[in-house]
Short mmCIF file of C-alpha atoms and ligand atoms in Angstrom, two decimals:
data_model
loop_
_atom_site.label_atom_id
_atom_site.label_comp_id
_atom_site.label_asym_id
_atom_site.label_seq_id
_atom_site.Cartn_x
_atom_site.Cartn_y
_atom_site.Cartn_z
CA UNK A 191 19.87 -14.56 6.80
CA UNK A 192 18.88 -18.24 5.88
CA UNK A 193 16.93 -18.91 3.12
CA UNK A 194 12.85 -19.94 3.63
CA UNK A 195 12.01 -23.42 3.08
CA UNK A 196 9.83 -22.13 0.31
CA UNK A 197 13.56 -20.55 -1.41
CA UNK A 198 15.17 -24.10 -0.76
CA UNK A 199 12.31 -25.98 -2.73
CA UNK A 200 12.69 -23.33 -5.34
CA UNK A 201 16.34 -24.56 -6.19
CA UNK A 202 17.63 -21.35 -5.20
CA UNK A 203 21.48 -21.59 -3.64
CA UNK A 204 21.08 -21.03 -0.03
CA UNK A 205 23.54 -17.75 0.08
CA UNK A 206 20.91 -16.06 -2.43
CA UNK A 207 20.47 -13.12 0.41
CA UNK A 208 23.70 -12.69 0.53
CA UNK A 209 24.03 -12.19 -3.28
CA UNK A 210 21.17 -9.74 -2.86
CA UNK A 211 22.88 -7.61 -0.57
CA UNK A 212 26.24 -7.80 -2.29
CA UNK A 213 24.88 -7.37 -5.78
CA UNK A 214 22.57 -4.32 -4.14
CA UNK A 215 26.07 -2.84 -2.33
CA UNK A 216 27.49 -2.85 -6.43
CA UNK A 217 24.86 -0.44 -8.03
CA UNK A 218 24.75 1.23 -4.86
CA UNK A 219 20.97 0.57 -4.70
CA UNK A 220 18.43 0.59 -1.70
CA UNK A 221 15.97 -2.70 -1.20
CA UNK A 222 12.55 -1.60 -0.33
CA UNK A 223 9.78 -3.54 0.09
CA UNK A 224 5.75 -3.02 0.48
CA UNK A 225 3.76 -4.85 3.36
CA UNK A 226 2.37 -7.56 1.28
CA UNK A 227 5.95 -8.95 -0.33
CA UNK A 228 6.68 -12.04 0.26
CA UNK A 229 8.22 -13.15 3.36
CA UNK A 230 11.90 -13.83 1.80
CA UNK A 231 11.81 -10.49 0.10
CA UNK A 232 10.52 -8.40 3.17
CA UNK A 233 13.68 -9.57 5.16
CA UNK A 234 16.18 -9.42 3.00
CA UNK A 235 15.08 -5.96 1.73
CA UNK A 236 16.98 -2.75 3.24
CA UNK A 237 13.49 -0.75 4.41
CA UNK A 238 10.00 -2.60 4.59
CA UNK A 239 6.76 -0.17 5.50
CA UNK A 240 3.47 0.67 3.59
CA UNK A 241 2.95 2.96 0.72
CA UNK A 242 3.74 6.45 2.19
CA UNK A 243 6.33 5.08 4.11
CA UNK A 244 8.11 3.97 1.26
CA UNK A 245 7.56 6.81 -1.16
CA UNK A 246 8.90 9.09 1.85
CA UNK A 247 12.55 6.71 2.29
CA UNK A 248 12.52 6.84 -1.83
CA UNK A 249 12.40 10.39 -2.06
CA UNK A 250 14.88 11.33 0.72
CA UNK A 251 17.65 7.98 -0.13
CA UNK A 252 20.67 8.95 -1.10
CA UNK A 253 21.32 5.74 -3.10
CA UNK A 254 21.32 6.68 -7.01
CA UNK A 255 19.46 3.10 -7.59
CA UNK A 256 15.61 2.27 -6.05
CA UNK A 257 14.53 -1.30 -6.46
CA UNK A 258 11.18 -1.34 -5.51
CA UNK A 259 9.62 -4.69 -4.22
CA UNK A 260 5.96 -3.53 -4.64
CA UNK A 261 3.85 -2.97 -7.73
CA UNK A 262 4.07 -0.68 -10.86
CA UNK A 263 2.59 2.59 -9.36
CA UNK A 264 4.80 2.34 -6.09
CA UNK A 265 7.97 2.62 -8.41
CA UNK A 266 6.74 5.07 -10.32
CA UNK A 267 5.89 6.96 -8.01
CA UNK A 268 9.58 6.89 -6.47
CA UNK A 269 10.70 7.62 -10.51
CA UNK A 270 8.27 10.96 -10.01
CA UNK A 271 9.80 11.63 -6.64
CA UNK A 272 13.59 11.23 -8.05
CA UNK A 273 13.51 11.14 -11.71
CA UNK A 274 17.22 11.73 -11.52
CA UNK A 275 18.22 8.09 -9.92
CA UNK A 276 17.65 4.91 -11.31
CA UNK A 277 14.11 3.02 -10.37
CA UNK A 278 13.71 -0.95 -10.64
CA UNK A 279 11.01 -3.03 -10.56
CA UNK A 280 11.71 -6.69 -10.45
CA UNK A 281 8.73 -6.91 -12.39
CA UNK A 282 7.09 -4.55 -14.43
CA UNK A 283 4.12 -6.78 -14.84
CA UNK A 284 3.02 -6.55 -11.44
CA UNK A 285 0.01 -4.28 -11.80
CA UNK A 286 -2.68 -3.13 -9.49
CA UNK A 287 -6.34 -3.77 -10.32
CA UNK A 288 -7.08 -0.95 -7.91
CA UNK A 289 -5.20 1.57 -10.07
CA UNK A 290 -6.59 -0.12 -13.29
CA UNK A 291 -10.37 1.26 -12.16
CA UNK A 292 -9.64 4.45 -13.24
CA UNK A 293 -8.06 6.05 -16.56
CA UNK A 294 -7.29 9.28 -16.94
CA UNK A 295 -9.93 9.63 -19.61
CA UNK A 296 -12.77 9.03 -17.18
CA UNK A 297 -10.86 11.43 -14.76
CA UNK A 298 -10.78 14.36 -17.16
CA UNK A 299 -14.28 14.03 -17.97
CA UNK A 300 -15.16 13.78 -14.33
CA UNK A 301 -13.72 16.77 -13.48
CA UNK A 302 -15.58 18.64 -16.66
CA UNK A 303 -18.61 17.72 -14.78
CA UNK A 304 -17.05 19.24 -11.20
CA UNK A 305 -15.04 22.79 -12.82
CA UNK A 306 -13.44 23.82 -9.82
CA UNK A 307 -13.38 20.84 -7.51
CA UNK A 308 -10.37 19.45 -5.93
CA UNK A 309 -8.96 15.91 -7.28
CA UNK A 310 -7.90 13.69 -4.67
CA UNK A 311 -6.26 10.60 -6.22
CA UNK A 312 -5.08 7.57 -4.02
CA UNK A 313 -1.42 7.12 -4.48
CA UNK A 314 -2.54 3.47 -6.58
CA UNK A 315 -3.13 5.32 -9.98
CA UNK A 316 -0.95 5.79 -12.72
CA UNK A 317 1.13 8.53 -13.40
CA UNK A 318 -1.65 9.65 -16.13
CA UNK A 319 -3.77 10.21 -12.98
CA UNK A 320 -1.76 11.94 -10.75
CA UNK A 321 -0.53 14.09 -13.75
CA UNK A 322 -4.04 15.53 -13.50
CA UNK A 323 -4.44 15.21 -9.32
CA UNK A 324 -4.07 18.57 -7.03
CA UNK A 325 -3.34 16.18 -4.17
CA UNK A 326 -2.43 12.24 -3.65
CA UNK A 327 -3.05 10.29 -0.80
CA UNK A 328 -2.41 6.71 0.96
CA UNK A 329 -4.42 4.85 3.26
CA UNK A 330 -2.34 6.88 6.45
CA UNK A 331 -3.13 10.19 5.60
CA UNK A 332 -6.49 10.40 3.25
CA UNK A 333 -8.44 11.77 6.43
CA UNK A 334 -4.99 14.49 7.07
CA UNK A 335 -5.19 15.19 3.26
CA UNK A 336 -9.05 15.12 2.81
CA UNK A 337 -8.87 17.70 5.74
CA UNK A 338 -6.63 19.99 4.20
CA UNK A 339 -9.13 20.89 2.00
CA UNK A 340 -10.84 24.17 2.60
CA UNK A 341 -14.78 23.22 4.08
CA UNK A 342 -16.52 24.78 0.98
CA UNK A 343 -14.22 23.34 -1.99
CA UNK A 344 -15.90 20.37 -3.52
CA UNK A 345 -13.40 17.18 -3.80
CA UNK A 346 -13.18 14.76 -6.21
CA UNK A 347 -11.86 10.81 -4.23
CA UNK A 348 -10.77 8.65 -6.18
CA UNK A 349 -10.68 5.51 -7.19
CA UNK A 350 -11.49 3.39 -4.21
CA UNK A 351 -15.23 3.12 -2.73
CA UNK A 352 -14.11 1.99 0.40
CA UNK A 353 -11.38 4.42 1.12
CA UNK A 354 -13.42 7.20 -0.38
CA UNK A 355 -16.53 5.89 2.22
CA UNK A 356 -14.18 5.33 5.26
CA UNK A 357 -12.84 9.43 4.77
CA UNK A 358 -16.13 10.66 4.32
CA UNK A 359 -17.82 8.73 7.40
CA UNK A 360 -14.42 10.23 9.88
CA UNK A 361 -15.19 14.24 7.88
CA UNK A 362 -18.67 14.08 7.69
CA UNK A 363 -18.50 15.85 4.46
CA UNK A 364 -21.36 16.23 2.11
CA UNK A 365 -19.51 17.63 -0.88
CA UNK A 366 -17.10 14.72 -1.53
CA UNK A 367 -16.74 12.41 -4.23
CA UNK A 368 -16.04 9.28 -4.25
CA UNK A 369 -15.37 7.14 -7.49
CA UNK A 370 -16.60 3.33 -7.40
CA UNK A 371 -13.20 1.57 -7.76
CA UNK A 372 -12.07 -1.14 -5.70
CA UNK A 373 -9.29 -3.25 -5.00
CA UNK A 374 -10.30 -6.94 -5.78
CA UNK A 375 -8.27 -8.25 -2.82
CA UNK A 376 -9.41 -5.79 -0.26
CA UNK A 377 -13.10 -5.98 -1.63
CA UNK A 378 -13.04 -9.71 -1.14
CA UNK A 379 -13.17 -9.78 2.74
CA UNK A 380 -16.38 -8.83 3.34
CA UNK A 381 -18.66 -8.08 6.18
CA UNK A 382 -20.22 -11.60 6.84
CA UNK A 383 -16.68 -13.07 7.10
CA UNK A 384 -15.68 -10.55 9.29
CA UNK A 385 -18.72 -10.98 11.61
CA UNK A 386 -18.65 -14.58 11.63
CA UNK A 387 -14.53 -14.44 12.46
CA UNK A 388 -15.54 -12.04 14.99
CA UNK A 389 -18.55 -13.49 17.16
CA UNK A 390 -15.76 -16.75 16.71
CA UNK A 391 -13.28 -15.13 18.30
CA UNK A 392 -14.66 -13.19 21.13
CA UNK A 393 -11.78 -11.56 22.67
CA UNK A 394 -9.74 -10.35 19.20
CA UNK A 395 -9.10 -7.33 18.61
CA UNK A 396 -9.99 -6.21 14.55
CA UNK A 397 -7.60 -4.76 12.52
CA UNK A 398 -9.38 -3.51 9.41
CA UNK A 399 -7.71 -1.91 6.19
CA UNK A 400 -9.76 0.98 5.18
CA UNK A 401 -9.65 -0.79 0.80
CA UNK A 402 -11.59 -3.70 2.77
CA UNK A 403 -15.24 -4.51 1.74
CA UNK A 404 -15.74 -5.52 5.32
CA UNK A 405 -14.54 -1.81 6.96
CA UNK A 406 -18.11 -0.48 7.34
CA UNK A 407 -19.29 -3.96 8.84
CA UNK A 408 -16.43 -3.17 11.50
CA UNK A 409 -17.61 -0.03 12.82
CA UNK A 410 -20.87 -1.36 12.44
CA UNK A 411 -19.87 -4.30 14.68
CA UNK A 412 -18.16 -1.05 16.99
CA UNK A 413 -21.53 0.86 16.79
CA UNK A 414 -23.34 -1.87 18.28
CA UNK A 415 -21.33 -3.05 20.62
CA UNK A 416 -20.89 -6.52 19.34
CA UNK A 417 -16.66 -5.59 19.57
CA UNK A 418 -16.16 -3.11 21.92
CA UNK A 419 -15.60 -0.18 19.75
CA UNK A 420 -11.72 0.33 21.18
CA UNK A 421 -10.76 -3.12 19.78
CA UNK A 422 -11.96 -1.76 16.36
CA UNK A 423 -9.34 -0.04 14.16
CA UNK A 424 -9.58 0.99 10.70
CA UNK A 425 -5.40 0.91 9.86
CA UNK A 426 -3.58 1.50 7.02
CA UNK A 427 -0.56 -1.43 7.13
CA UNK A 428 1.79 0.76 8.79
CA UNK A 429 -0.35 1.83 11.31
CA UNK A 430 -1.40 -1.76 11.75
CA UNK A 431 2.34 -2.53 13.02
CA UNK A 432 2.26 0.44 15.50
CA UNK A 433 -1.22 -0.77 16.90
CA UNK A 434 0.34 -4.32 16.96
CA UNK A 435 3.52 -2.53 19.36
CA UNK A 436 0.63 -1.42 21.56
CA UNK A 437 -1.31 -3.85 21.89
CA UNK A 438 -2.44 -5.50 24.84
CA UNK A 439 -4.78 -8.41 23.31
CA UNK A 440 -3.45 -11.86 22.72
CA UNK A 441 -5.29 -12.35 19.39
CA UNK A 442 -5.97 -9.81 16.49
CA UNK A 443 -7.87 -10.35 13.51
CA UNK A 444 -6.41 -9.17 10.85
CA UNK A 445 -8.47 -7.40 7.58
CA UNK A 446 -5.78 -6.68 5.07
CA UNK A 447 -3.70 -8.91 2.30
CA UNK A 448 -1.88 -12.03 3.86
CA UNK A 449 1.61 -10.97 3.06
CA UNK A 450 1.02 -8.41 6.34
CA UNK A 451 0.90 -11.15 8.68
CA UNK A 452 4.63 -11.25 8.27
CA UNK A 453 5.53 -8.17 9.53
CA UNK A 454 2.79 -8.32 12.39
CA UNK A 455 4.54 -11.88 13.80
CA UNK A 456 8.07 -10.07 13.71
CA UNK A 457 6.53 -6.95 15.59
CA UNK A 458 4.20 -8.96 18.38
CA UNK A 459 5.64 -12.21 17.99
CA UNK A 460 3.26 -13.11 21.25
CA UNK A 461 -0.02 -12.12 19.30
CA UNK A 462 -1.83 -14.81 17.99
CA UNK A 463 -2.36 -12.81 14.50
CA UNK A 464 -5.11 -14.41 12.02
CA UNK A 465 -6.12 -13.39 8.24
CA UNK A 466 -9.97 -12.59 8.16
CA UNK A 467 -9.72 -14.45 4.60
CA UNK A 468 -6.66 -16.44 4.15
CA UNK A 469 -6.94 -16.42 0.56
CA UNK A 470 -6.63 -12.46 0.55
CA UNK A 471 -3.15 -12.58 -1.59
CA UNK A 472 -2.65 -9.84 -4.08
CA UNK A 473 -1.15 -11.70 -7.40
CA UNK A 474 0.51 -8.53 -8.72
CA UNK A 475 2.51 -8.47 -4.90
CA UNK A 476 3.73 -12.01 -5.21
CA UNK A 477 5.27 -11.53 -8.68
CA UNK A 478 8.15 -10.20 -7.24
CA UNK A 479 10.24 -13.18 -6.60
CA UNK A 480 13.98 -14.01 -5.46
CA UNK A 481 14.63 -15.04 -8.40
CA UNK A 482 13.21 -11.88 -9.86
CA UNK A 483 14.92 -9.45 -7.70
CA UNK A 484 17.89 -10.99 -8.16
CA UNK A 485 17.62 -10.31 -12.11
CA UNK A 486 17.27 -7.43 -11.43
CA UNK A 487 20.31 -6.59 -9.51
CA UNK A 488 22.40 -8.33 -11.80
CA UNK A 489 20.38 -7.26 -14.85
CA UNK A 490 19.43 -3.83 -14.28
CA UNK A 491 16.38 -4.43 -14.84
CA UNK A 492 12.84 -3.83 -15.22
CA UNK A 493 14.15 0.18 -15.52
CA UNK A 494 10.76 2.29 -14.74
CA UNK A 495 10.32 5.70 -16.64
CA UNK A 496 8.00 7.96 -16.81
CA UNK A 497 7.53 10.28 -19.18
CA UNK A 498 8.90 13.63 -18.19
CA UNK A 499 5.88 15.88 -19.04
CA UNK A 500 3.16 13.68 -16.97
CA UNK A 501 6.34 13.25 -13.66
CA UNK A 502 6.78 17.36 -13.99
CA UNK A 503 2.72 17.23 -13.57
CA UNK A 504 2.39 14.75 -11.31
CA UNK A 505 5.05 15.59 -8.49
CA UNK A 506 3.49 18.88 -6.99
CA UNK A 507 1.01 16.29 -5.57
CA UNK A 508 2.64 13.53 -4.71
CA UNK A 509 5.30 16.22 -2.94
CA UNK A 510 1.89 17.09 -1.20
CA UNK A 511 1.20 13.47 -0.33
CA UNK A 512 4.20 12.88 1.34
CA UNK A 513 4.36 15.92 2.96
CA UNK A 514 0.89 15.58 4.96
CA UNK A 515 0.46 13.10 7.67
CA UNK A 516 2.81 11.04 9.88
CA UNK A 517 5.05 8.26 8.58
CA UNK A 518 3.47 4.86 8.26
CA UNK A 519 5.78 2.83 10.26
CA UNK A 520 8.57 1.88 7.73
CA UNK A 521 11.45 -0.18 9.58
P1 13P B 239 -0.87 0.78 2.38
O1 13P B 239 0.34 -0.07 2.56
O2 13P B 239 -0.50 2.16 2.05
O3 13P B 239 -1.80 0.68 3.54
O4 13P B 239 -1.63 0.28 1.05
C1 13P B 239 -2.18 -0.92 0.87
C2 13P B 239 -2.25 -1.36 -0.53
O5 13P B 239 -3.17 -1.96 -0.98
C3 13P B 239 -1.14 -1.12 -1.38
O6 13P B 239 -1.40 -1.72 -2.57
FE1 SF4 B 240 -3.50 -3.17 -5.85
FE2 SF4 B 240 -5.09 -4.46 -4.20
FE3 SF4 B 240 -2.82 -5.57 -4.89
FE4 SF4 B 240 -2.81 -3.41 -3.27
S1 SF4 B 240 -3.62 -5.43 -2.80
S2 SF4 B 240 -1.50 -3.76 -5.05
S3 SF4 B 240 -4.56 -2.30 -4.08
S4 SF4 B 240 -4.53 -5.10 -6.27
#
C-alpha cells in the first residue's frame, strides 16, 4: 500500500499502512471502515461496506478488538452487538447530526401518544434510542424491516424524513410514522441540483441515497420520464457498489456523501462516476484520520462503552436489524 499524496503532505512516514496493519495484527483487532472514510483509511482498513454490512462483520468477527472507522453510533452499535470484545473509535467526537435529531425523551413521549405502535429506529440513533426501539433498520433493509410488520400494527419511523418518506412511498402504508429528522449532508443535495445535473448529463444513470433531499425529485424525474425510470435507483451505499458491478452506463450520477466515490472508482473503474454536490462531505466521517487511527492502535484508544442496562435493551433489535435483509455489499 503507498501512502496518498494527501498522507505525504501530512508529514506522515510513508510505511504508516504498514504500521496500521502490524500494530492492528498486535491487539488482534479488525479494521473496518464505513463508505464515506476517507480514501487512505478505506484501503488500508481490513472490511469496508455500509452500515449493515459492517454491524453484520462486527457481530460475527472473531477478533476480540473492533476499531471502527465510522462515527459514534456505528461503534456502538458493534459494542451492543459484542459487548464482550473491545470497540475503538479513533474518534469519539465524530458524531452524527442525523442521530442528534432525536433524544430519547422525545421518543418516549412519542410513543405515549401511539400505546401500542411499533418503533422503528434507523440504526443512526444512540443507544438511548434503540434501548427503547422493537426493531432497527439501515438504509438496505428499512423497506424488508418496515414489511415485517404485521399490515394493521401502527409504526413509529424514525428519525429521518427522507428515509421514513422513501419506505412509505415503496409500502404504501397509511399508518406509518415518520419523525422529521434529517441528515444535514444528505438533506443538502436537493432536487433542483439533481435536475439540473440530470437534464446536463443526458445519458447518466442516478444513483440516489434514500437520506437525500433530492430522492423524491428522482422518482419524480422517473415518473415523468425525464430519466428513464430504470436508470433511477434509490441505493443505500452498499447497494450502490452492486448496481455499479452491473452497470452498463458509462456515467452515473451519484446522490450520496463524496467519500463513496472511492469505492465506486475501485468497483467500475470505467464509469465516469460524479457527486451530485461535491461539497456533500460529512465532517463527523472525515475526523477519523491516519493519524487518528493510528493512536488508536497504539493507544487503545477512544474505548466505546455502553452502559450495560440500555446494550441488554437495545440488542433484541439491532439482532433484528441485522438479521432482516441481504448484506449491503461489504468487501
Ligand atoms: P448506509 O451506508 O447504511 O447507506 O448509511 C449511510 C449513512 O449516512 C451512514 O451515516
Ligand atoms: Fe450522520 Fe449524515 Fe454524517 Fe451519515 S452523512 S454520519 S447520517 S451526519
Amino acid at each position: 500500500m503507498t501512502a496518498s499524496p494527501t498522507i505525504a503532505r501530512s508529514g506522515l512516514e510513508p510505511g504508516w499502512a504498514d504500521e496500521v496493519r502490524a500494530l492492528a495484527r498486535r491487539r488482534d483487532a479488525v479494521l473496518l471502515a464505513h463508505n464515506y472514510q476517507l480514501p487512505e483509511i478505506q484501503d488500508v482498513a481490513d472490511h469496508t461496506g455500509d452500515s449493515l454490512a459492517l454491524s453484520r462483520i462486527a457481530a460475527e468477527s472473531q477478533a476480540s478488538t473492533i476499531v471502527f472507522c465510522g462515527v459514534h453510533f456505528m461503534a456502538e452499535t458493534a459494542k451492543i452487538l459484542s459487548p464482550g470484545k473491545t470497540v475503538l473509535i479513533p474518534d469519539a467526537a465524530a458524531g452524527c447530526s442525523l442521530a442528534d435529531s432525536i433524544t430519547v425523551d422525545q421518543l418516549r413521549a412519542w410513543k405515549a401518544e401511539h400505546p401500542g405502535a411499533v418503533v422503528v429506529s434507523y440504526v443512526n440513533t444512540t443507544a438511548a434510542v434503540k434501548a427503547e426501539t422493537d426493531i432497527c433498520c439501515t438504509s438496505s433493509n428499512a423497506v424488508e424491516v418496515v414489511a415485517s410488520i404485521p399490515a394493521g400494527k401502527e409504526v413509529l419511523f424514525l428519525p429521518d424524513q427522507f428515509l421514513g418518506a422513501h419506505v412509505r412511498r415503496v409500502l404504501q402504508r397509511e399508518n406509518m410514522h415518520v419523525w422529521a429528522g434529517e441528515c444535514h449532508v444528505h438533506a443538502g443535495i436537493n432536487g433542483a441540483t439533481l435536475t439540473a445535473q440530470a437534464e446536463a448529463n443526458p445519458d447518466a444513470e442516478l444513483f440516489v441515497h434514500p437520506e437525500c433531499g433530492c430522492a423524491t425529485s428522482a422518482l419524480y424525474l422517473a415518473g415523468t420520464g425525464a430519466v428513464p425510470a430504470d436508470r433511477v435507483k434509490i441505493l443505500s451505499t452498499g447497494g450502490m457498489l452492486d448496481a455499479a458491478r452491473e452497470s452498463r452506463a458509462s456515467s452515473v450520477l451519484v446522490a450520496t456523501e463524496v467519500g463513496m466515490l472511492h469505492q465506486l472508482r475501485r468497483a467500475a473503474p470505467e464509469i465516469d462516476f460524479r457527486a451530485v454536490n461535491d461539497r456533500a462531505s460529512c465532517r463527523y466521517m472525515k475526523m477519523i484520520t491516519p493519524e487518528k487511527l493510528l493512536r488508536a492502535l497504539r493507544e487503545g484508544r477512544d474505548e466505546v462503552h455502553v452502559d450495560p442496562e440500555l446494550a441488554a435493551r437495545g440488542r433484541a433489535a439491532v439482532r433484528r436489524m441485522i438479521e432482516i435483509g441481504q448484506p449491503g455489499g461489504a468487501e
